[in-house]
Tab-separated table of C-alpha atoms in Angstrom:
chain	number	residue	atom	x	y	z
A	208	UNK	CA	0.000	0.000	0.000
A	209	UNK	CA	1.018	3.493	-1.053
A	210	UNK	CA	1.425	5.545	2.245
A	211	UNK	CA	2.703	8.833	1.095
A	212	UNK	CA	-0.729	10.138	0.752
A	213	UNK	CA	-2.007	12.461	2.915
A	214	UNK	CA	-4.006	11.491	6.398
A	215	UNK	CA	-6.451	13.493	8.259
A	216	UNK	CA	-4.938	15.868	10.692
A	217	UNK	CA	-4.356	14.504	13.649
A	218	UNK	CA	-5.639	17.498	17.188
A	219	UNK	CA	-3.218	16.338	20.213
A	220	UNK	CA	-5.862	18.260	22.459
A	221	UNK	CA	-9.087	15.514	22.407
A	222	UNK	CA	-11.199	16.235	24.925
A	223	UNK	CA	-13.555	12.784	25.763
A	224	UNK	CA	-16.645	15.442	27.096
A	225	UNK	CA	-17.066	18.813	29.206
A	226	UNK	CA	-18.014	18.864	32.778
A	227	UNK	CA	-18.213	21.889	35.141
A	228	UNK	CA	-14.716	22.966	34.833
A	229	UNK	CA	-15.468	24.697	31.767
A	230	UNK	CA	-17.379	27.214	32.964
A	231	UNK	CA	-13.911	28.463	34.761
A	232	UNK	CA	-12.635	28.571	30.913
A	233	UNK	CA	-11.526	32.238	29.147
A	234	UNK	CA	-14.636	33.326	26.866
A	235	UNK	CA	-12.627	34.347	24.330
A	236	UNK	CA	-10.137	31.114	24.142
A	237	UNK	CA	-13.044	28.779	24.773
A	238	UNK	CA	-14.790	30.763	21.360
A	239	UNK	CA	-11.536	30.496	19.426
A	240	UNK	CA	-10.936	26.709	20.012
A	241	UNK	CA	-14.461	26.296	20.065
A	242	UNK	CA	-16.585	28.243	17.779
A	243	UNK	CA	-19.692	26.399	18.199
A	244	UNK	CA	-19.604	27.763	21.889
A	245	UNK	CA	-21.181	31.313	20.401
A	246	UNK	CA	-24.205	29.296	18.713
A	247	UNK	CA	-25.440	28.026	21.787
A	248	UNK	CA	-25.390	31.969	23.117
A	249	UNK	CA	-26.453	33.482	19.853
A	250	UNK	CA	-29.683	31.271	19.467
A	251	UNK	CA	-30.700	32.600	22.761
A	252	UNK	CA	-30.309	35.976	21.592
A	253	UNK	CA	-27.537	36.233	24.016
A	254	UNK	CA	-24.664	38.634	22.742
A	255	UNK	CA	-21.412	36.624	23.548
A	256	UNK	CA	-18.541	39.260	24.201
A	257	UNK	CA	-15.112	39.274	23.488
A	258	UNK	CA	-13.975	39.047	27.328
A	259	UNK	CA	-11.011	37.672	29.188
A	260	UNK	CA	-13.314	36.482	32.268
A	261	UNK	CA	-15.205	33.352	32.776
A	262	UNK	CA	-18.317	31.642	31.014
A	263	UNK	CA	-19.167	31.051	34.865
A	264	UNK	CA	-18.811	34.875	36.022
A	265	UNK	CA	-20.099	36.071	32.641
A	266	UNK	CA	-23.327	33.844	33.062
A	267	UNK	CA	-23.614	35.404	36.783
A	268	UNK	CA	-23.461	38.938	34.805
A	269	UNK	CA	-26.547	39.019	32.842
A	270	UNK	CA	-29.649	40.719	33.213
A	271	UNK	CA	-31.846	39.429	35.382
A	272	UNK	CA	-34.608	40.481	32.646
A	273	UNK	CA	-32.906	38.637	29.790
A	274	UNK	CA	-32.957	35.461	32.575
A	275	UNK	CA	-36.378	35.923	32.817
A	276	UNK	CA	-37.166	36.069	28.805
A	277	UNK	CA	-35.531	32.732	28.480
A	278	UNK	CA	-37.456	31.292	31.769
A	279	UNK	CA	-34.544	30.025	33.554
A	280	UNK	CA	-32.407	30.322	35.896
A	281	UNK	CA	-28.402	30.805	36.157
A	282	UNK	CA	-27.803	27.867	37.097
A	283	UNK	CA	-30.072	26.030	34.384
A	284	UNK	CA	-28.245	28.156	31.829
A	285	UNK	CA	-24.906	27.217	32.593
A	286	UNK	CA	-26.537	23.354	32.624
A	287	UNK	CA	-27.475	23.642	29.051
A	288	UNK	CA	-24.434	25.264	27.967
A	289	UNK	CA	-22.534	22.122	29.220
A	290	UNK	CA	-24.733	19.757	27.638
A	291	UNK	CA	-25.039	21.629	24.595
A	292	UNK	CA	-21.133	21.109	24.049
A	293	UNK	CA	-21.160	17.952	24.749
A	294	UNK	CA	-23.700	17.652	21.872
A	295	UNK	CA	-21.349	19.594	19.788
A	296	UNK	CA	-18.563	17.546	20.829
A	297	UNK	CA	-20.133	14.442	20.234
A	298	UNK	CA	-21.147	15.601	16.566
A	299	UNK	CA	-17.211	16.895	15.976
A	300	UNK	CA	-15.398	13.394	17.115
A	301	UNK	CA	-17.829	11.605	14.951
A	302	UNK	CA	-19.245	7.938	15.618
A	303	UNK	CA	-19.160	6.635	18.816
A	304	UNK	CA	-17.688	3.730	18.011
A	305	UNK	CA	-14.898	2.508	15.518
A	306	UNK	CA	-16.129	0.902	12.762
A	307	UNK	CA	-13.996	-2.588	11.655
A	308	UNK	CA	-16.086	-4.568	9.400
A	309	UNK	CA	-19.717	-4.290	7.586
A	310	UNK	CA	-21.127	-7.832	6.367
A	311	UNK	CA	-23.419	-8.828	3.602
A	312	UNK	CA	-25.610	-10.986	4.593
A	313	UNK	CA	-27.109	-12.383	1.514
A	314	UNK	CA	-30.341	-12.482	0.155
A	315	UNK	CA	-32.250	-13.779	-3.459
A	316	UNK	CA	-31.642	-12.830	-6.839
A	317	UNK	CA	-34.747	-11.270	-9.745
A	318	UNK	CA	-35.616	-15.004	-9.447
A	319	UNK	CA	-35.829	-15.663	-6.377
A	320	UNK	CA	-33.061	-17.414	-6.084
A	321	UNK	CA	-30.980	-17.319	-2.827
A	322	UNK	CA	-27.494	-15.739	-2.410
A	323	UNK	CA	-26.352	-18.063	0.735
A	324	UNK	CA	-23.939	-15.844	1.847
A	325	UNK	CA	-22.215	-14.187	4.678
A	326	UNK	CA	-19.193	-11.623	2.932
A	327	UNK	CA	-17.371	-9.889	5.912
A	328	UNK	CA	-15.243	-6.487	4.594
A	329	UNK	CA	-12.448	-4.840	7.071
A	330	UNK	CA	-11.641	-1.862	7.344
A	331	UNK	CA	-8.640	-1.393	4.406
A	332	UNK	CA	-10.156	-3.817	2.000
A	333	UNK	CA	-11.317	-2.883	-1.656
A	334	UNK	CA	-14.300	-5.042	-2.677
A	335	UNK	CA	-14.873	-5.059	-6.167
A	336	UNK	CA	-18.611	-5.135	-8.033
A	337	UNK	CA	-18.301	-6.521	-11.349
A	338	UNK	CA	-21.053	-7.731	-13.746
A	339	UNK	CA	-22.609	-6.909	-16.945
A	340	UNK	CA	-24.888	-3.825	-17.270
A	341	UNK	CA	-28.335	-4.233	-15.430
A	342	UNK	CA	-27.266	-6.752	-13.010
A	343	UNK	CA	-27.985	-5.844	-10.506
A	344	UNK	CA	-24.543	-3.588	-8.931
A	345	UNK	CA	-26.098	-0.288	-8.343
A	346	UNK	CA	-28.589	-2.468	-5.871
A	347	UNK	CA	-25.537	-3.869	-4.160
A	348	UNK	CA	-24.036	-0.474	-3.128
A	349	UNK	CA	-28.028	0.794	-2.242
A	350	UNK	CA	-28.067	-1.981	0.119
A	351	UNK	CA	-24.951	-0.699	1.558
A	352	UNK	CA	-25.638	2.747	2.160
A	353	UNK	CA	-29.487	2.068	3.460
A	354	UNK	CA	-28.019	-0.666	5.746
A	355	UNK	CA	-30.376	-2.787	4.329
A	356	UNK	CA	-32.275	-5.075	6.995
A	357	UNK	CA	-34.285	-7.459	4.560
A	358	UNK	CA	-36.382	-4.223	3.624
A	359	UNK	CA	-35.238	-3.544	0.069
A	360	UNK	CA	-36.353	-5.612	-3.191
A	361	UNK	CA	-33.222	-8.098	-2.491
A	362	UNK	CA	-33.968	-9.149	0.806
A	363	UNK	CA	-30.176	-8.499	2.190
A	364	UNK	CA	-29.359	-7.336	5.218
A	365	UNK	CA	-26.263	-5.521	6.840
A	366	UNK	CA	-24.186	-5.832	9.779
A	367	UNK	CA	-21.769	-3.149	11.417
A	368	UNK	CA	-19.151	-4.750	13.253
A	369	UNK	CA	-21.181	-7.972	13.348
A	370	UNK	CA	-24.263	-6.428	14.571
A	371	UNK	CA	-27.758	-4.591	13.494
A	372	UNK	CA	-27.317	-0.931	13.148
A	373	UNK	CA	-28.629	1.171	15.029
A	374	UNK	CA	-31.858	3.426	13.887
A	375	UNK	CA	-29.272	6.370	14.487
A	376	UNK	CA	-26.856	4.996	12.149
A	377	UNK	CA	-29.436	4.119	9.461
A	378	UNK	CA	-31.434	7.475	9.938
A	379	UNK	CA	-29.402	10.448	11.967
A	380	UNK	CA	-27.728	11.776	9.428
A	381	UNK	CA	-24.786	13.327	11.797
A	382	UNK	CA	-24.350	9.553	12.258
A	383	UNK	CA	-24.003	8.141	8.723
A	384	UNK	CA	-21.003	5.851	8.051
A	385	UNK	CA	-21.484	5.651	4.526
A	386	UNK	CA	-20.003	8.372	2.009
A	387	UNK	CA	-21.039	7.963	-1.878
A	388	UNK	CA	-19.114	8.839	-4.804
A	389	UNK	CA	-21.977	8.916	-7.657
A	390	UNK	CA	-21.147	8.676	-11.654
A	391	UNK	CA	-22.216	12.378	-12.038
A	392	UNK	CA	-21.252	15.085	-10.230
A	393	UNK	CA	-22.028	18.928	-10.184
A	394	UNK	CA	-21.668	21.647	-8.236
A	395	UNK	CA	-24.740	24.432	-8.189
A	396	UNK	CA	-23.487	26.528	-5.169
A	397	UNK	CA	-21.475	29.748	-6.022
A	398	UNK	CA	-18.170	28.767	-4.158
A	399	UNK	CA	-14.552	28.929	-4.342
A	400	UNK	CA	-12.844	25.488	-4.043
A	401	UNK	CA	-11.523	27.015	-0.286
A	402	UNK	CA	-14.892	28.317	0.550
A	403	UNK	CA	-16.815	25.004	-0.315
A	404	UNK	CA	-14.035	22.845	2.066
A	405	UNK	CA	-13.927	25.590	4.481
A	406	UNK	CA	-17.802	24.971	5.090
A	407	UNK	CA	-17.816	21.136	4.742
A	408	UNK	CA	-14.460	21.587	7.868
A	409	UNK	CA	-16.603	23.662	10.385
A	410	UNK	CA	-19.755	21.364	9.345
A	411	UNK	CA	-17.714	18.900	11.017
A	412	UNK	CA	-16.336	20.908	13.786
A	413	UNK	CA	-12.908	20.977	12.445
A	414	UNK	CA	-10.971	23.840	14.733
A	415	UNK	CA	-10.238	27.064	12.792
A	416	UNK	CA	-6.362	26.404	13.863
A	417	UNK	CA	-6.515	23.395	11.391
A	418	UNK	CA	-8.748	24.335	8.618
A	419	UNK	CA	-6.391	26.022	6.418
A	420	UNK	CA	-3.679	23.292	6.683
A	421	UNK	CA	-6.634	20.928	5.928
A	422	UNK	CA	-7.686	22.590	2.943
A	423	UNK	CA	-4.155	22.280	1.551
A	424	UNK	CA	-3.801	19.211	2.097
A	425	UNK	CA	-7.275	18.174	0.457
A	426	UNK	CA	-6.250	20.240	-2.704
A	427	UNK	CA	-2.505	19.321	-3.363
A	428	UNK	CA	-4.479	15.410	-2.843
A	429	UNK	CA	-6.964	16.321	-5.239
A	430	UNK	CA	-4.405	18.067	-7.843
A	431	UNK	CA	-2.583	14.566	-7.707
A	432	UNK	CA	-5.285	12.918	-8.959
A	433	UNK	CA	-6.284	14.846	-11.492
A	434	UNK	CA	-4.202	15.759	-14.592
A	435	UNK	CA	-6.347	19.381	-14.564
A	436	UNK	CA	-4.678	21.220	-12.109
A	437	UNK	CA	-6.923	23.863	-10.370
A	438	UNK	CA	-6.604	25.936	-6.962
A	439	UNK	CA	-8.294	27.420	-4.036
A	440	UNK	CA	-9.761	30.225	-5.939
A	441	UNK	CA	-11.489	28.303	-8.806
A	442	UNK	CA	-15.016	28.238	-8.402
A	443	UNK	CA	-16.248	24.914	-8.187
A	444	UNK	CA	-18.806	25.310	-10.568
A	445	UNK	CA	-15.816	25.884	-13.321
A	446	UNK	CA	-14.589	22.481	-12.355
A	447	UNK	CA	-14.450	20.089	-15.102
A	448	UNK	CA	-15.491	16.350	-14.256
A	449	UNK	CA	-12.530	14.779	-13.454
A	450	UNK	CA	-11.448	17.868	-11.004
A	451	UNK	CA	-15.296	17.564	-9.648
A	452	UNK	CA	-14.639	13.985	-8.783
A	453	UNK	CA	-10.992	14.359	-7.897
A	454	UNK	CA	-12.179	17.369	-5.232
A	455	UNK	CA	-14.845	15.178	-3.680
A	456	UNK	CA	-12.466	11.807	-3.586
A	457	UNK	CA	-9.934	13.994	-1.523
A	458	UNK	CA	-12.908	15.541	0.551
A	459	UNK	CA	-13.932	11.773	1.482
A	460	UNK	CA	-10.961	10.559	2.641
A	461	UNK	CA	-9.343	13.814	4.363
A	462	UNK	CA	-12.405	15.946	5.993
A	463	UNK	CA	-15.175	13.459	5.756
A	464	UNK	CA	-15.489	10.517	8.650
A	465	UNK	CA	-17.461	8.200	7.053
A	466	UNK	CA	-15.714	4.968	7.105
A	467	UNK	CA	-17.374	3.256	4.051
A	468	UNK	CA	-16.921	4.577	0.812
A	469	UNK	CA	-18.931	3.750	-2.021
A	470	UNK	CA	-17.660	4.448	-5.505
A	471	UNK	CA	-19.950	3.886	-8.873
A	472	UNK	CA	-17.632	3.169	-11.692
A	473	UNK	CA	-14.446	5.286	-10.923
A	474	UNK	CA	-12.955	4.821	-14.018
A	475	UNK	CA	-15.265	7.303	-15.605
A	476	UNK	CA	-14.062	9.741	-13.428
A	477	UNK	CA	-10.760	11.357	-15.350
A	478	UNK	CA	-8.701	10.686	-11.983
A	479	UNK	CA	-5.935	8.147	-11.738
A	480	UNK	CA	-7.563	4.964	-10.500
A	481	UNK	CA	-4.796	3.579	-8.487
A	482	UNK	CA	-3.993	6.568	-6.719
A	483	UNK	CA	-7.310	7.464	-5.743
A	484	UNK	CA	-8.225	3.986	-3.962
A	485	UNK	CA	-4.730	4.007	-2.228
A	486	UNK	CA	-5.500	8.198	-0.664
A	487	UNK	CA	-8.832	6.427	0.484
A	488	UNK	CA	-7.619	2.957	1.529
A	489	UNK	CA	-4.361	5.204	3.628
A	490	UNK	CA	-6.943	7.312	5.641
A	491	UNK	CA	-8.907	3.530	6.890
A	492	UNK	CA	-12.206	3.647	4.287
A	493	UNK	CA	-13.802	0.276	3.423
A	494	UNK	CA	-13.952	0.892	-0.029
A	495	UNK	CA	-16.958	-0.916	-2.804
A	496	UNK	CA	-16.558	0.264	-6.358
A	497	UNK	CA	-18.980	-1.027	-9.306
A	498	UNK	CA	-15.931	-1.536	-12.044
A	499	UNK	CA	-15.580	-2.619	-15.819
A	500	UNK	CA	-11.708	-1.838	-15.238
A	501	UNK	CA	-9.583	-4.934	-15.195
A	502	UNK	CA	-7.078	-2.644	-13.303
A	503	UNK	CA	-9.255	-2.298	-10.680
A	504	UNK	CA	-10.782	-5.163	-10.709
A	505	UNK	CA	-7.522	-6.475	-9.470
A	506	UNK	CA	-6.695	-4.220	-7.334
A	507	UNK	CA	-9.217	-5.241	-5.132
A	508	UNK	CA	-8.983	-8.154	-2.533
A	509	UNK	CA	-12.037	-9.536	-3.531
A	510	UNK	CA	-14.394	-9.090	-6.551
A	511	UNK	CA	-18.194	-9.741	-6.228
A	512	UNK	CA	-19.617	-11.200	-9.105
A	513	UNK	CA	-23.488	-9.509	-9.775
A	514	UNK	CA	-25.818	-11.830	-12.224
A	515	UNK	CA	-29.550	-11.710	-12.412
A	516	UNK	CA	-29.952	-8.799	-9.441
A	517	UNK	CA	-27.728	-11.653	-7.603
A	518	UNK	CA	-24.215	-12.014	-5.703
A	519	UNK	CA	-23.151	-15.066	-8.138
A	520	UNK	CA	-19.702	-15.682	-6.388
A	521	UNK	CA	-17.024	-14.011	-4.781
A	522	UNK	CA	-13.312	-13.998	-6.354
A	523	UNK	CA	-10.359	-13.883	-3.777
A	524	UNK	CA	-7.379	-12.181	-5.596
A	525	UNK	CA	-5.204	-14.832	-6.739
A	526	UNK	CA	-1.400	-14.961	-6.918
A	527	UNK	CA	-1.102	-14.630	-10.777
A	528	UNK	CA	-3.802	-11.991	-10.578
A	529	UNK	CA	-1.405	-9.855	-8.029
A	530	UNK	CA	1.663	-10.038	-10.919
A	531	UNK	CA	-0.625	-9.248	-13.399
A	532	UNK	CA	-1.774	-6.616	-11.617
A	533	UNK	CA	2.210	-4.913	-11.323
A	534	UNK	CA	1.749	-5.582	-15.030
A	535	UNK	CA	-1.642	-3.198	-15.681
A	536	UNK	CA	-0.126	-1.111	-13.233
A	537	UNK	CA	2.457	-0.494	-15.834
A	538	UNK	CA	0.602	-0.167	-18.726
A	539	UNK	CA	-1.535	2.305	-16.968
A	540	UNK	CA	1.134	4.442	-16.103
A	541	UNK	CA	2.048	4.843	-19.761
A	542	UNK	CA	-1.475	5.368	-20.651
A	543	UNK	CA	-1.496	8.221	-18.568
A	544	UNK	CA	1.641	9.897	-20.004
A	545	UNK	CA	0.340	9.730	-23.098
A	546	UNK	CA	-3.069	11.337	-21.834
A	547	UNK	CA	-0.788	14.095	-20.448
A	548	UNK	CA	0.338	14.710	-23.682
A	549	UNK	CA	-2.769	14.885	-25.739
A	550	UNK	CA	-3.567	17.593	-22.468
A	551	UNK	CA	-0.490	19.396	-23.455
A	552	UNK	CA	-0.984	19.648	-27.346
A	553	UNK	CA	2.047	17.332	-27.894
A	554	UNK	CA	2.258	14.805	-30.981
A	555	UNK	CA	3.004	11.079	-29.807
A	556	UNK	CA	5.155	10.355	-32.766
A	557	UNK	CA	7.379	7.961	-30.961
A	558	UNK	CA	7.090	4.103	-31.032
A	559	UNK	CA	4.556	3.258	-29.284
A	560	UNK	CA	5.476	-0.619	-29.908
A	561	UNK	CA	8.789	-0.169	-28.444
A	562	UNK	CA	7.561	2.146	-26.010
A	563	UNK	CA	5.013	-0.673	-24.566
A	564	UNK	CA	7.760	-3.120	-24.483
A	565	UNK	CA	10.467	-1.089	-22.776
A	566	UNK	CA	10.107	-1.496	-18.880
């Protein structure tokens, strides 16, 4: 595995929850390492100042006619506050638990037919979805996001970590573990590339101190898998496909925590393959892509063979398969200099026969 990719960034200061002692914390500090501390103020219509003193003194300062608007008391204010960042922190460390594994628990084909299955996927695996068009692939990865439970049209159901979901994880969408990379992608919003990452950070509670050395790291990711280069400034709705889909793979694996990643036909994309399933599989995704790509196909530990709305079999990667991989891997890489150079408005006029064959 390729580990020079970029991982999330890493905050040395976790704090597990707030208790009382926070309330003896600087306003202003507490609001710069946590802005969501203001919301909780500002939707009570409560100005929060700029001041060096305590939340607990501060609360102890207010008008006893603003107290009396919200119909409580000091002490019930300062209550909420605390469980109100907790809330928040919650929400900013993401799922409660780690997630290791999601199984398919099979069920029955357009016929009826059952799947007898039980396919168990860690956390670092690619699993592959290959099968001719209309068979069924797009259902496979619908399964997986919805966490199916024997309530969709295939009857398969869906284990995290070798249990039922919970209805959070299947419904609360602060608590979704599954991230989607579609076929099409477009952008309506009228954003900068910095301004669309710097909202999708503090949607997920990323500190201020960290979002700018986040966004560079998402974008020098996303500029290395795209042969388009582009930069914080561009608006995203000048992005051409491949930098749309190069963006939102580097978004998935650096800001986004959703451990499963589900990608519809990647090759379609105008990204390099190889390098965007290694960025993903380095920051600990369980990866499914739908492929037609032999490249792919072997680059994942196991490929799931779709027939008649079915799971037909399941291919373990064999050992000829992994040199024959090293071998597409190759050929790949001269594909793409040669794509770099229809880009640049060069002529191939070289060899291309003893180009193929030279190592």
């Amino acid at each position: 595995m390729n580990n020079n990719y970029p991982k999330k960034i890493a905050d040395t200061r976790i704090v597990k929850s707030f208790d009382s002692s926070i309330l003896d914390e600087n306003v202003t500090q507490l609001a710069e390492r946590y802005p969501f501390a203001k919301v909780f103020f500002d939707d009570k219509e409560i100005n929060f100042p700029a001041s060096k003193q305590s939340i607990r003194n501060w609360v102890r300062s207010l008008d006893d006619f603003q107290l009396l608007e919200l119909g409580m008391s000091r002490d019930e204010l300062a209550t909420d506050f605390i469980e109100f960042m907790n809330r928040m922190l919650e929400i900013k460390e993401g799922h409660s638990e780690d997630i290791e594994s999601i199984t398919i628990i099979g069920g029955h084909d357009k016929s009826s037919n059952p799947e007898n299955l039980s396919l168990t996927v860690h956390t670092g695996e690619i699993i592959c979805i290959v099968g001719p068009t209309g068979s069924g692939k797009s259902r496979l990865l619908e399964d997986i996001e919805y966490l199916a439970q024997g309530d969709t049209p295939t009857g398969r159901r869906v284990l995290v970590n070798n249990t039922e979901p919970s209805y959070a994880i299947r419904n609360d969408i602060e608590k979704r573990i599954v991230a989607e990379l579609s076929q099409s992608m477009n952008f309506i919003m009228d954003l900068t590339v910095e301004e669309f990452l710097c909202l999708h950070a503090k949607s997920r509670m990323v500190e201020s101190d960290y979002i700018k050395q986040l966004i560079c790291k998402v974008l020098k990711c996303a500029n290395d898998l795209t042969g388009e280069q582009f930069n914080a400034n561009t608006p995203i709705t000048m992005l051409s496909g491949g930098q749309s889909r190069a963006l939102m793979i580097a978004d998935i694996a650096l800001i986004s925590r959703s451990p499963v990643v589900l990608i519809d036909e990647i090759e379609n994309a105008g990204v390099d393959r190889s390098k965007a399933l290694n960025v993903l599989l380095n920051n600990d995704k369980i990866v499914f892509v739908v492929t037609h790509d032999p490249l792919i196909a072997l680059m994942g530990n196991r490929r799931v063979i779709i027939a008649n709305g079915g799971i037909s079999d399941v291919l373990e990667r064999e050992e000829q398969e992994q040199l024959n991989l090293e071998v597409l891997s190759q050929l790949d890489a001269k594909i793409m200099h040669l794509r770099q150079l229809v880009r640049s408005g060069a002529h191939i006029n070289s060899d291309l026969n003893t180009f193929f064959r030279e190592g």
